[in-house]
Amino acid sequence: EKYHMIVKKMPILQGFPPPDTVKFLSSTELKLSEFTPIFYDIETTGLSRYSTFVYLIGAVKWEQNQWILTQWLGESPEEEALIIREFTNYLQDSTYTIQYNGDRFDQPYLEERCRKNELPSPFEGLASIDVYQVLKSCQSLFKLSRMKQPDLENLFPSMHRIYCDGGQCIRLYRSYMKKKDPKALETVLGHNQEDLHGLGLVFTLLSYRSLYLGKYEPSAIRIHDQQELVITLKLEHPVPISVSCVTDEFYFTADREEARLLLHLKNGKLRQYYSNYKDYEYLPGEDQAIPKSLSRYMDKSLRMPATPQTCYTWFQCDKNFLNSTSMQMQYLTHSLPCLLNNLGTRRTSPS
């Protein structure tokens, strides 16, 4: 039996972040020389990993001082094992895989196809970064109602897709298997290439995670008109796109290396939020939350379970606070993620 898998290699000339950026945003302890990330994406003939097969794997790796895209396409169902074998060899010296929704789809799919073809899993001992899982918490910040990869790509003016979507690719691939139509092949490979190009761009949004992890420094703070507190933050890594959001309580912007948070004061006071809201109860009469260990001694009619929006206490925004970076950081690391999470777009899944 002679199988003719198609292998295509090409450099990615723009849009992909440099390796030191990828290393930084991956939060890895590895040295740059030891860090070998692989971005990958698969195309399958359906969603069920038991009854469909993978016909195309595309991956991007830093080789000879540039990002190189490699694609393996099987021309028949029988070639599935062949392209998985090639991909497994390709992953040999890598330290990380990076994908979009791969922890829930791509990796389990490929592991099942390995079992089916009696091949070892290519992911043994490999760490993975699922960009969707990491960015899910930023959904309201990006003002998105859905979190599919193209929704995030639309945040970048430079990204333009010209090929069809994944669903149409299945039909084109089947017609390619029958008629060997080169136009269908070009579209299928082009779609996968765009998925990977988009993955590289969307990956840079991981710099926004620093806002939720407290990785920044307050660089300036002032009270404006005795009614508003303005805090400027120096970010750990520049963000690739600017965002801004506003609620009754605050106004927030982030652009390049800087973010600004403007908060409305109430009688010179600020709300300090807590993320572990299940441990608190809210007292409407006092407009604050207290730990359940204390609230259980109170009349039931005076308290209710705290929500992410009502889990706060008030504190005086005084000179001590304005002069203490550590007090500002304590406030920000607790409250900023809560404020951003409370922006309130409905959470949706990527599929």
mmCIF file of N, CA and C in Angstrom, residues 9-14 60-61 63 66-70 193:
data_model
loop_
_atom_site.group_PDB
_atom_site.id
_atom_site.type_symbol
_atom_site.label_atom_id
_atom_site.label_comp_id
_atom_site.label_asym_id
_atom_site.label_seq_id
_atom_site.Cartn_x
_atom_site.Cartn_y
_atom_site.Cartn_z
ATOM 1 N N LYS A 9 5.323 23.190 3.896
ATOM 2 C CA LYS A 9 6.065 24.003 4.882
ATOM 3 C C LYS A 9 6.220 25.412 4.349
ATOM 4 N N MET A 10 6.052 26.403 5.211
ATOM 5 C CA MET A 10 6.268 27.785 4.779
ATOM 6 C C MET A 10 6.537 28.682 5.979
ATOM 7 N N PRO A 11 7.347 29.745 5.801
ATOM 8 C CA PRO A 11 7.562 30.671 6.911
ATOM 9 C C PRO A 11 6.339 31.564 7.128
ATOM 10 N N ILE A 12 6.076 31.921 8.386
ATOM 11 C CA ILE A 12 5.029 32.902 8.700
ATOM 12 C C ILE A 12 5.739 34.237 8.853
ATOM 13 N N LEU A 13 5.451 35.163 7.976
ATOM 14 C CA LEU A 13 6.263 36.373 7.906
ATOM 15 C C LEU A 13 5.744 37.509 8.780
ATOM 16 N N GLN A 14 4.482 37.445 9.183
ATOM 17 C CA GLN A 14 3.978 38.556 10.004
ATOM 18 C C GLN A 14 2.892 38.090 10.947
ATOM 19 N N VAL A 60 2.900 25.288 14.103
ATOM 20 C CA VAL A 60 3.889 26.355 13.917
ATOM 21 C C VAL A 60 4.957 26.217 14.993
ATOM 22 N N LYS A 61 6.233 26.272 14.538
ATOM 23 C CA LYS A 61 7.371 26.106 15.443
ATOM 24 C C LYS A 61 8.455 27.103 15.049
ATOM 25 N N GLU A 63 11.878 27.764 13.969
ATOM 26 C CA GLU A 63 12.982 26.995 13.364
ATOM 27 C C GLU A 63 13.839 27.942 12.524
ATOM 28 N N GLN A 66 13.008 31.696 12.598
ATOM 29 C CA GLN A 66 11.714 32.227 12.146
ATOM 30 C C GLN A 66 10.605 31.226 12.482
ATOM 31 N N TRP A 67 9.377 31.708 12.464
ATOM 32 C CA TRP A 67 8.236 30.803 12.677
ATOM 33 C C TRP A 67 7.952 30.073 11.365
ATOM 34 N N ILE A 68 7.930 28.753 11.432
ATOM 35 C CA ILE A 68 7.646 27.942 10.235
ATOM 36 C C ILE A 68 6.353 27.159 10.459
ATOM 37 N N LEU A 69 5.452 27.264 9.481
ATOM 38 C CA LEU A 69 4.195 26.516 9.524
ATOM 39 C C LEU A 69 4.372 25.217 8.740
ATOM 40 N N THR A 70 4.018 24.102 9.370
ATOM 41 C CA THR A 70 4.037 22.807 8.679
ATOM 42 C C THR A 70 2.627 22.229 8.696
ATOM 43 N N GLN A 193 -4.329 27.387 7.758
ATOM 44 C CA GLN A 193 -3.249 28.377 7.883
ATOM 45 C C GLN A 193 -3.770 29.648 8.576
#
